[in-house]
Coordinates of C-alpha atoms and ligand atoms in Angstrom, one line a residue:
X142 CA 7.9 -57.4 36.1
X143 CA 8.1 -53.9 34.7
X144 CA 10.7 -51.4 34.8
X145 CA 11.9 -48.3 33.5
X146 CA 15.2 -47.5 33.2
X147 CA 16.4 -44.0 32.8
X148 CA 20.0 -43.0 31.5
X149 CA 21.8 -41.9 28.6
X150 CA 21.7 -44.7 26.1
X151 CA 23.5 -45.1 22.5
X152 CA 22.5 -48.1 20.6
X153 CA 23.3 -49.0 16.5
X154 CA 20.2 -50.8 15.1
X155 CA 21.6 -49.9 11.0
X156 CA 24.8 -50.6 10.1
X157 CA 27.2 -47.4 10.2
X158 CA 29.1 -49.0 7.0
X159 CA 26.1 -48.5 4.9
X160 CA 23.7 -46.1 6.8
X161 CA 24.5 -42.2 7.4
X162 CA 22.9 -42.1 11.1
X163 CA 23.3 -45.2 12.2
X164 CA 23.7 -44.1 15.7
X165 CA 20.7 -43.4 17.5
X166 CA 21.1 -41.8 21.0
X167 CA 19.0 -40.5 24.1
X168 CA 20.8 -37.8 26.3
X169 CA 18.0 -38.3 28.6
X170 CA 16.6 -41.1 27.4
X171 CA 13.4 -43.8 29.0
X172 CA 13.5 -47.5 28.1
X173 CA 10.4 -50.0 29.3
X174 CA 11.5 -53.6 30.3
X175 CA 8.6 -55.9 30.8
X176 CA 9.3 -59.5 31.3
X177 CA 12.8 -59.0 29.9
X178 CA 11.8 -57.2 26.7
X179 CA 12.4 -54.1 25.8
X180 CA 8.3 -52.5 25.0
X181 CA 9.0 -48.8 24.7
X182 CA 11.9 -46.7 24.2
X183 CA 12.2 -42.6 24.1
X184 CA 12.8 -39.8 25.4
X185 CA 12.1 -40.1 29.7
X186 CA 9.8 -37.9 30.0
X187 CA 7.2 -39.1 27.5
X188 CA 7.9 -42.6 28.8
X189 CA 6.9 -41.3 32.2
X190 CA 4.2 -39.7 31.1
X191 CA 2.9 -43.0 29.3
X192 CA 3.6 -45.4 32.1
X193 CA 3.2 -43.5 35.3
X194 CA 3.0 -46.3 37.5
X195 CA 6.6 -47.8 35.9
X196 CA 9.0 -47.9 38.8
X197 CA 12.0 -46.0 37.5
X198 CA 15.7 -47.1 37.5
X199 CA 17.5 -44.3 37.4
X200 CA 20.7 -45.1 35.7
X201 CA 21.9 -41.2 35.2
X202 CA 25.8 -40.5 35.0
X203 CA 26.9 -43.0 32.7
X204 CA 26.8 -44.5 29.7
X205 CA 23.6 -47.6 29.1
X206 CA 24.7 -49.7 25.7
X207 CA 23.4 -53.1 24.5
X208 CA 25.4 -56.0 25.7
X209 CA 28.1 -56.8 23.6
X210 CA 28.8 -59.4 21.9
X211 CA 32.1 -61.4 21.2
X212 CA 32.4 -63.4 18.4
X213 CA 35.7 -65.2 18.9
X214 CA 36.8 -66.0 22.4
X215 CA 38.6 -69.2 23.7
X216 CA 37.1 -71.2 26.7
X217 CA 40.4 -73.0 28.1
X218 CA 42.6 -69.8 27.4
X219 CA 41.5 -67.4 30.2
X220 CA 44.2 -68.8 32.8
X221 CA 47.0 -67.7 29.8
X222 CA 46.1 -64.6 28.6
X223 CA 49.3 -62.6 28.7
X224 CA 52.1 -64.7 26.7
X225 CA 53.2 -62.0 24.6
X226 CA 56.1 -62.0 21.7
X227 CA 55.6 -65.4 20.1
X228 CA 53.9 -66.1 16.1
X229 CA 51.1 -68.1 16.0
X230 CA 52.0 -71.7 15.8
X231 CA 54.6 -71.3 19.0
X232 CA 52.1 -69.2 21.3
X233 CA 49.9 -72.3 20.4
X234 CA 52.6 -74.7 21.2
X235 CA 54.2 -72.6 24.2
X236 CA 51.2 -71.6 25.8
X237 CA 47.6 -72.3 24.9
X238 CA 47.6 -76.4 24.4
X239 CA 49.3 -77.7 27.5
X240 CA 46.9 -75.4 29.3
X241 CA 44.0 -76.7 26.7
X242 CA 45.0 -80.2 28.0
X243 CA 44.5 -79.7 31.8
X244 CA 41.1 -79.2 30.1
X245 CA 40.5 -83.1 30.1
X246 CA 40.1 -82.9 33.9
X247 CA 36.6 -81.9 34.7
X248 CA 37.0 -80.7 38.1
X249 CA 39.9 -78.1 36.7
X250 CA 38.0 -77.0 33.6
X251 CA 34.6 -75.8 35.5
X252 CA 37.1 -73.8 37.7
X253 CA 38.3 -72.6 34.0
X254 CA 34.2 -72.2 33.0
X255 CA 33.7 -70.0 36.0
X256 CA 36.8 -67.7 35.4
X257 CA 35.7 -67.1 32.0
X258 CA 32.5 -66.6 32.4
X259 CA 33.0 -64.3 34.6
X260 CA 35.5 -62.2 32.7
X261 CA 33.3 -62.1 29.9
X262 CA 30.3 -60.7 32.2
X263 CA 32.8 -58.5 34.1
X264 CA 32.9 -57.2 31.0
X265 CA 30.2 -56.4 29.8
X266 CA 29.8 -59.7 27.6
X267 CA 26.5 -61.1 27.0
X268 CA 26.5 -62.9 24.4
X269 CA 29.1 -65.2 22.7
X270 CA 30.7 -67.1 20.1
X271 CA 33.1 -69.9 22.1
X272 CA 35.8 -71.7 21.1
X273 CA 35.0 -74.8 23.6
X274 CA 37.5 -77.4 24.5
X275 CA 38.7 -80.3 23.1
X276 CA 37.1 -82.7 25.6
X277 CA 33.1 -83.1 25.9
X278 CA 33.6 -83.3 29.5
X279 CA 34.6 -79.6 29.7
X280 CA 31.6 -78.4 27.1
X281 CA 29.2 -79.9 29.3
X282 CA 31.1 -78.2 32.3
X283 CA 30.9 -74.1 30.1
X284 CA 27.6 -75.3 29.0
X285 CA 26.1 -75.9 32.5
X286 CA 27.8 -72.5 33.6
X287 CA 26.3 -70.5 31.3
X288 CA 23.0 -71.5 31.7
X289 CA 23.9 -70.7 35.5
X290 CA 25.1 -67.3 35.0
X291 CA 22.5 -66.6 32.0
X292 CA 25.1 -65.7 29.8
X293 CA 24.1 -66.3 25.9
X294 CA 26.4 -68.9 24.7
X295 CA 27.0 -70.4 21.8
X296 CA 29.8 -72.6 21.7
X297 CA 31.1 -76.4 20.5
X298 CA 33.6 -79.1 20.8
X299 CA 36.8 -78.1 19.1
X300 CA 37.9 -81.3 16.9
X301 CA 41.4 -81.9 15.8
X302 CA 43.3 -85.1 14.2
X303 CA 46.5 -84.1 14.0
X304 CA 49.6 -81.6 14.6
X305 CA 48.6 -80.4 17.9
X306 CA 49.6 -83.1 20.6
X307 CA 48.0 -86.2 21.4
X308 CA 45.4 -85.7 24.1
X309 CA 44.2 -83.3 22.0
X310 CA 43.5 -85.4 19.1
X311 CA 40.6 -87.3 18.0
X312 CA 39.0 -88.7 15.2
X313 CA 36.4 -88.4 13.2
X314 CA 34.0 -91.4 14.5
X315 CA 34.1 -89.8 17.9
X316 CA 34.1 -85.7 16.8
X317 CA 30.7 -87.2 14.9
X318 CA 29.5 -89.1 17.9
X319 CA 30.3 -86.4 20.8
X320 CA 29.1 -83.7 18.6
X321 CA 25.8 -85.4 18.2
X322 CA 25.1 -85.9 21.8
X323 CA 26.8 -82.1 22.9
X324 CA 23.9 -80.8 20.1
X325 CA 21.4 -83.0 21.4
X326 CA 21.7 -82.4 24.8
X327 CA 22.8 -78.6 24.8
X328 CA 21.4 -77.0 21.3
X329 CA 18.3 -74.8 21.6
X330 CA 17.8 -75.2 25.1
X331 CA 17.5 -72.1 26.8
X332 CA 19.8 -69.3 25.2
X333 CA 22.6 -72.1 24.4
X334 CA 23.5 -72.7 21.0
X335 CA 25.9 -75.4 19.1
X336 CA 28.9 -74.3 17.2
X337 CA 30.3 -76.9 14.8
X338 CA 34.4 -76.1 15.6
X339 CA 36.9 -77.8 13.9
X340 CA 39.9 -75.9 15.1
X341 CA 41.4 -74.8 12.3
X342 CA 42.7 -76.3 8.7
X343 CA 45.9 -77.2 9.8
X344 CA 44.8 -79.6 12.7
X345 CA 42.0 -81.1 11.0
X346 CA 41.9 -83.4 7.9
X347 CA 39.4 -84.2 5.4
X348 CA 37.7 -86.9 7.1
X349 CA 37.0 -84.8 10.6
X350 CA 36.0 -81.1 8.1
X351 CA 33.6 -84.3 6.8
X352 CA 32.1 -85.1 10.2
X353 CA 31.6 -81.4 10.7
X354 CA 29.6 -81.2 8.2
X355 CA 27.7 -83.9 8.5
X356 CA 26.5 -82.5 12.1
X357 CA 25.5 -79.5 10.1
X358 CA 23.9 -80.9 7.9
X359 CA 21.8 -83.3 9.9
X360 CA 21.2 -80.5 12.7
X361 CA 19.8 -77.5 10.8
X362 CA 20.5 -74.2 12.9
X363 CA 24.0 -75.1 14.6
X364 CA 26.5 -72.6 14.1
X365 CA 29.6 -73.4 12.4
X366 CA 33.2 -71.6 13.6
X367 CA 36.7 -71.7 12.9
X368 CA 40.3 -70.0 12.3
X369 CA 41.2 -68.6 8.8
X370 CA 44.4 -67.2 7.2
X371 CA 46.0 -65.5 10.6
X372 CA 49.3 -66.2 10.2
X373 CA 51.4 -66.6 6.6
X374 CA 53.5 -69.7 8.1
X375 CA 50.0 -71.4 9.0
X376 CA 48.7 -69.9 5.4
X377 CA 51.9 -72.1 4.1
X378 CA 51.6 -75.3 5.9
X379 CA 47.5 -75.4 5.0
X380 CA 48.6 -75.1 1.3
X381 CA 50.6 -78.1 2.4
X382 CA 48.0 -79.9 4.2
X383 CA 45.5 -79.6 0.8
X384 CA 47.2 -79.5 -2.3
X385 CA 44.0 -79.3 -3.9
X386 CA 42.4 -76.7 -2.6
X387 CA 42.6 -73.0 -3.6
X388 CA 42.9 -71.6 -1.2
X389 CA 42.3 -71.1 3.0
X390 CA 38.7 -71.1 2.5
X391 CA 38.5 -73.8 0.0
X392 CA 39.5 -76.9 2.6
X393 CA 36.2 -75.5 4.5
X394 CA 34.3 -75.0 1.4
X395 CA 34.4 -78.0 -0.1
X396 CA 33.8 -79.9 2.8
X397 CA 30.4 -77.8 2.9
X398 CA 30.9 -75.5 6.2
X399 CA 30.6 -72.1 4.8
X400 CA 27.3 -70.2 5.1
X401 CA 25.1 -67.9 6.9
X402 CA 25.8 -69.4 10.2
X403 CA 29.5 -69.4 9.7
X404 CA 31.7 -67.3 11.1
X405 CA 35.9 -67.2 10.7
X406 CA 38.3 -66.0 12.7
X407 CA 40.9 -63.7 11.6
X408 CA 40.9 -63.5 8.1
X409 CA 44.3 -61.3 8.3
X410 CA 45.6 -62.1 4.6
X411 CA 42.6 -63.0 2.5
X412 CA 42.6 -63.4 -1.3
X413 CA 40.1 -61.6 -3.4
X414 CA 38.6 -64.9 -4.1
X415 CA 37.7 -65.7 -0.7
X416 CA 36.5 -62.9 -0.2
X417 CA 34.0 -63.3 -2.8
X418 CA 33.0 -66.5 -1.7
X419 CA 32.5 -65.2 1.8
X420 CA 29.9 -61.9 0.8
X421 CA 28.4 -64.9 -0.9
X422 CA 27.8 -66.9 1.4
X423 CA 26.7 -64.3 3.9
X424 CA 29.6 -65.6 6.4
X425 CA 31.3 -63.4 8.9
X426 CA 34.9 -62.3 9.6
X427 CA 35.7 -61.9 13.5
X428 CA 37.9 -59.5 13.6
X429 CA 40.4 -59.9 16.5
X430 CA 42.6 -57.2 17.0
X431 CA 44.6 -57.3 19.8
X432 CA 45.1 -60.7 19.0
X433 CA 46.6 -59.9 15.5
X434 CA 48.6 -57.2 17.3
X435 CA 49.5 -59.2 20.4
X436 CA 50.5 -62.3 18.0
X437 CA 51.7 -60.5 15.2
X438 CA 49.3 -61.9 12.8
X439 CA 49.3 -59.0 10.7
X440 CA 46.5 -55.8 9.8
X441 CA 43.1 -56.7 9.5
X442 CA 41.9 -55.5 5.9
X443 CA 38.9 -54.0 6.7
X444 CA 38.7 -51.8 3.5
X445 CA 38.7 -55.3 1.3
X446 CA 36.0 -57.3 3.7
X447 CA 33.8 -53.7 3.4
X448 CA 34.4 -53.5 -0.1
X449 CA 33.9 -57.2 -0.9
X450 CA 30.7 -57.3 0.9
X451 CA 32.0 -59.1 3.7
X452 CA 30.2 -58.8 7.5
X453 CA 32.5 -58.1 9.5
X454 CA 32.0 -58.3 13.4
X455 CA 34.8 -58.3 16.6
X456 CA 36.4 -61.0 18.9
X457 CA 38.5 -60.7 21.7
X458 CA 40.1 -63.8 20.6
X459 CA 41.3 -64.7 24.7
X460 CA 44.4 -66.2 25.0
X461 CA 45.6 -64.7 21.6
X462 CA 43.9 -61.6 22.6
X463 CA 44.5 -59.8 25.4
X464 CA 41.7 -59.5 27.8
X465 CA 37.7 -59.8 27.6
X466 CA 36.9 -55.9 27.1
X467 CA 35.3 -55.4 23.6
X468 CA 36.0 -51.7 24.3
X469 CA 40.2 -52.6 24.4
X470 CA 39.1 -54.0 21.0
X471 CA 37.6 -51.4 19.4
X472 CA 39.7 -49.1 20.4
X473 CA 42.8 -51.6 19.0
X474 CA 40.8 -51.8 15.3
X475 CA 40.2 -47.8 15.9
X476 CA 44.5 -47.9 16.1
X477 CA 45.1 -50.7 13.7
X478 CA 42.9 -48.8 11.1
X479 CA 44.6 -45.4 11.5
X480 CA 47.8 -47.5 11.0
X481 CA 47.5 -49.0 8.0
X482 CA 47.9 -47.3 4.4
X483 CA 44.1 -47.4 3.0
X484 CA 42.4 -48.2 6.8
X485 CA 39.2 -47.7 7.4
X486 CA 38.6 -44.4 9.6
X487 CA 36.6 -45.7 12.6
X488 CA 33.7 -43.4 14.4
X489 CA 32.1 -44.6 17.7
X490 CA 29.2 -45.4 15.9
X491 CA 31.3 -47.7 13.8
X492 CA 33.0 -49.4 16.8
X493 CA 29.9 -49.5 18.8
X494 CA 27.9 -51.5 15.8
X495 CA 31.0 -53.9 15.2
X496 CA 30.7 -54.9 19.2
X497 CA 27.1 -55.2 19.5
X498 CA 24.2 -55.6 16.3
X499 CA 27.5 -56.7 14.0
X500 CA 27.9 -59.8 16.6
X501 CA 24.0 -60.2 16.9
X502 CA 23.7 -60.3 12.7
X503 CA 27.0 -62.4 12.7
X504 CA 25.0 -65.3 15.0
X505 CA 21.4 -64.2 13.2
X506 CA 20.5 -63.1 16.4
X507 CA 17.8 -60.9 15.7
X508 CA 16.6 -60.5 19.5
X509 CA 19.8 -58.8 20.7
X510 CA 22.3 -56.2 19.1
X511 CA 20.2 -52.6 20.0
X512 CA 18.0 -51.5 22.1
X513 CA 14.7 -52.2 19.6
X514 CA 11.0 -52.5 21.1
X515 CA 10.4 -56.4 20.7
X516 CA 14.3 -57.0 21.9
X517 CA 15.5 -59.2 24.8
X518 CA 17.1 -56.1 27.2
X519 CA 20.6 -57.2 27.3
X520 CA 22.6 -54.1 28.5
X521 CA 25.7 -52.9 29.8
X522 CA 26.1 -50.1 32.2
X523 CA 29.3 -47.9 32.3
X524 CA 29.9 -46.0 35.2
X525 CA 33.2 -44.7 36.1
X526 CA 34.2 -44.3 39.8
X527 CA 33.8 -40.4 40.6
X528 CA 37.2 -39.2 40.0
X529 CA 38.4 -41.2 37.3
X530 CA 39.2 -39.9 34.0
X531 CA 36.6 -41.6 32.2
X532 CA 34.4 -39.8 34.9
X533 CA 35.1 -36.6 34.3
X534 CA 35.1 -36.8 31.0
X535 CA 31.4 -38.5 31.0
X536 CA 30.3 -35.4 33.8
X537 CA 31.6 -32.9 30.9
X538 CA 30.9 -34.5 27.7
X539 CA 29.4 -32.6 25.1
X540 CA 27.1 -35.1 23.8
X541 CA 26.2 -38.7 24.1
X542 CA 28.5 -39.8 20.9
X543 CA 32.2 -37.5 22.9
X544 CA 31.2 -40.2 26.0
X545 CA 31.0 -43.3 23.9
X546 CA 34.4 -42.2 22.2
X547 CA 36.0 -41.9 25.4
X548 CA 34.4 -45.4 26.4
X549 CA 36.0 -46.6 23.7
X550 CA 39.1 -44.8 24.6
X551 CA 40.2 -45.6 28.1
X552 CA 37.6 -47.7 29.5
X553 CA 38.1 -51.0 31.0
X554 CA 35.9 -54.1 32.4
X555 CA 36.3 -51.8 36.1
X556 CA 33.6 -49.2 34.5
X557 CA 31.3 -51.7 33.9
X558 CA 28.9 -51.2 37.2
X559 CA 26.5 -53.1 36.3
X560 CA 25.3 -55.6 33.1
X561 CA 21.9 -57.6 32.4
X562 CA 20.7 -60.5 30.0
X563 CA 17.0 -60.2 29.1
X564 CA 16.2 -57.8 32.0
X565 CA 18.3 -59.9 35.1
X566 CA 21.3 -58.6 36.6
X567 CA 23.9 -60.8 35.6
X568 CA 26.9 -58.6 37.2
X569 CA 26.9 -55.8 39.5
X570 CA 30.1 -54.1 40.5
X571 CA 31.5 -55.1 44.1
Ligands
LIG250 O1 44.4 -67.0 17.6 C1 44.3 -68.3 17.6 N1 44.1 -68.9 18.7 C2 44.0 -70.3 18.8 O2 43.8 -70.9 19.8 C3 44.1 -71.0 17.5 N2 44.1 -72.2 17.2 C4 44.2 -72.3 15.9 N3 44.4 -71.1 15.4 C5 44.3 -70.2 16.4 N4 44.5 -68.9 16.4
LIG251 ZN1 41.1 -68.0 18.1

């Protein structure tokens, strides 16, 4: 099937941290989906011209970006977004575990899997890097969801041994032997992916970072994902944990886990070190900032990570965080970075890479990200309801780039009309 869709479109296929230009954009612009992929893309009328018989979808009045794509997003924590005021280590013992423990009854955690797939979609979410649960049960459960809904998902058994609480524990024998079959069963069949997820250094000892790696290394391709230096009390006890390590990144290191397919959550208080490790290994930083502001984990050092060599890319980080919309987010880096002595001053073309192509190059993606002849058309639709703000200021916007600022600035997952994953609607707007 054939269609082309006409709207104003804004897409980031160079990296606006490197590239003067980066973002490309079409006031009145034509893009040809056949099959899913995107074949043409330009100005309408010559795409008119060339494909006369295309039926058109005329998208006009709002804003058509690639589908975003969150890098660091929590599976069981959807039900608890919203507990505000507590560090780290309490939130996780206030309010995200005992919820992550009702997890071990299927029946409750595909209600959970269909809340948060929805929220992500709702939001314009196509593709995404999951924090899954701690019980295979409720992987299968997100898995089988997410092929239902056609959401791109790429996502693992979180596997901890200790300091957490009991029914979330397990060992290394069984992280090994239910990572195995979750990969075999899940990994590469259609748009799902495995992420290898220890949940973080201070839960997880030697021997499971072990059988982490030992999935990745007999399994080629899985991803690998965890949590790194968020919160200086967890920095402490993790220095604890491993007295021989040098650092954060070292206990991950060592056991093998860092590399082109890994990417780290957080990352608030880095050494210079690790830093230099991570450009090196080609690993990515999710950068989660309501989370860190919601949490009080600290301000992202985006100048270091930029000037390190570091890829960079965003998360909502739900629970921590405070909702699905990768918009909030950006616009929370925009703030965070205005904030902070030495920030990074952030353009729309910067926050539009960092929650689109940055997640796709993050996940080596190369099929979604922009809006490239040869890409899958995943694509998010914003249109505000005629006399919203947002509205008005898309009906008198002097050029693409003032609208995508003021998406950024007060949009929410309720201007999101409509959203598709390789040309299907995956979410329309009631
Ligand atoms: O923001 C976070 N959310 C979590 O669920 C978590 N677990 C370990 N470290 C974490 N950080
Ligand atoms: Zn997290």
């Amino acid at each position: 099937m054939t269609t082309l869709y006409r709207a104003t479109f804004l897409h980031t296929p160079e990296n606006p941290f490197t590239h003067a230009e980066a973002l490309r954009a079409e006031a009145d612009g034509g893009l040809l989906v056949e099959g899913g992929v995107i074949r043409a893309r330009g100005a309408f009328t010559d795409l008119s011209a060339a494909y006369p018989d295309a039926p058109v979808t005329d998208l006009r009045g709002g804003l058509l970006l690639p589908g975003f794509i969150d890098t660091h997003v929590h599976l069981p924590q959807v039900r608890v977004i919203g507990g505000l005021g507590l560090p780290l280590l309490d939130w996780l013992d206030q309010c995200a575990l005992p919820e992550e423990a009702r997890m071990a009854d299927v029946a409750y955690a595909r209600g959970v899997a269909r809340d948060f797939t929805r929220g992500l979609l709702g939001a314009g979410t196509t593709t995404a890097l999951v924090f899954g649960s701690h019980f295979a049960g409720a992987v299968d459960a997100f898995f089988e969801e997410a092929a239902k809904t056609g959401l791109r998902a790429v996502t693992g058994l979180v596997v901890s041994d200790r300091l957490l609480r009991g029914e979330l524990h397990t060992t290394p024998e069984r992280a090994y032997t239910e990572g195995k079959a979750l990969i075999e069963r899940w990994h590469g069949v259609g748009r799902a992916l495995y992420a290898v997820t220890p949940r973080f250094s201070l839960s997880a000892s030697e021997g499971i970072l072990d059988a982490c790696a030992a999935l990745m290394r007999e399994h080629p391709g899985v991803r690998f994902t965890s949590h790194i230096n968020e919160n200086t009390r967890e920095i402490e006890v993790v220095r604890e944990l491993f007295p021989g390590a040098r650092d954060y990144l070292d206990t991950y290191e060592r056991a093998g886990l860092i590399g082109r397919h890994s990417v780290l959550a957080h990352n608030v208080h880095p050494s210079d070190r690790e830093l230099g490790v991570m450009a090196a290994a080609r690993c990515t930083a999710a950068h989660c900032p309501c989370s860190n502001s919601a949490l009080g984990s600290g301000f992202f050092p985006l100048r270091r990570h930029l000037d390190a060599g570091v890829h960079v890319a965003l998360g909502s980080d739900v629970g921590g965080g405070t909702g699905f919309s990768l918009l909030k987010e950006g616009l929370q880096a925009h703030f965070m970075q205005n904030l902070l002595p030495g920030g990074v001053p952030l353009n729309p073309a910067h926050l539009l890479y960092l929650a689109t192509k940055a997640g796709a190059e993050a996940l080596d993606l190369p099929e979604v990200g922009a809006f490239e002849p040869g890409q899958q058309f995943d694509a998010v639709h914003l249109a505000p309801a005629p006399g919203t703000p947002l509205d008005a200021v898309f009906r008198n916007a002097t050029s693409p780039e003032r609208a995508l600022a003021a998406a950024f600035a007060t949009g929410t997952p309720g201007d999101v009309a409509r959203v598709w994953i390789a040309g299907d609607a995956v979410h329309t707007r009631d």
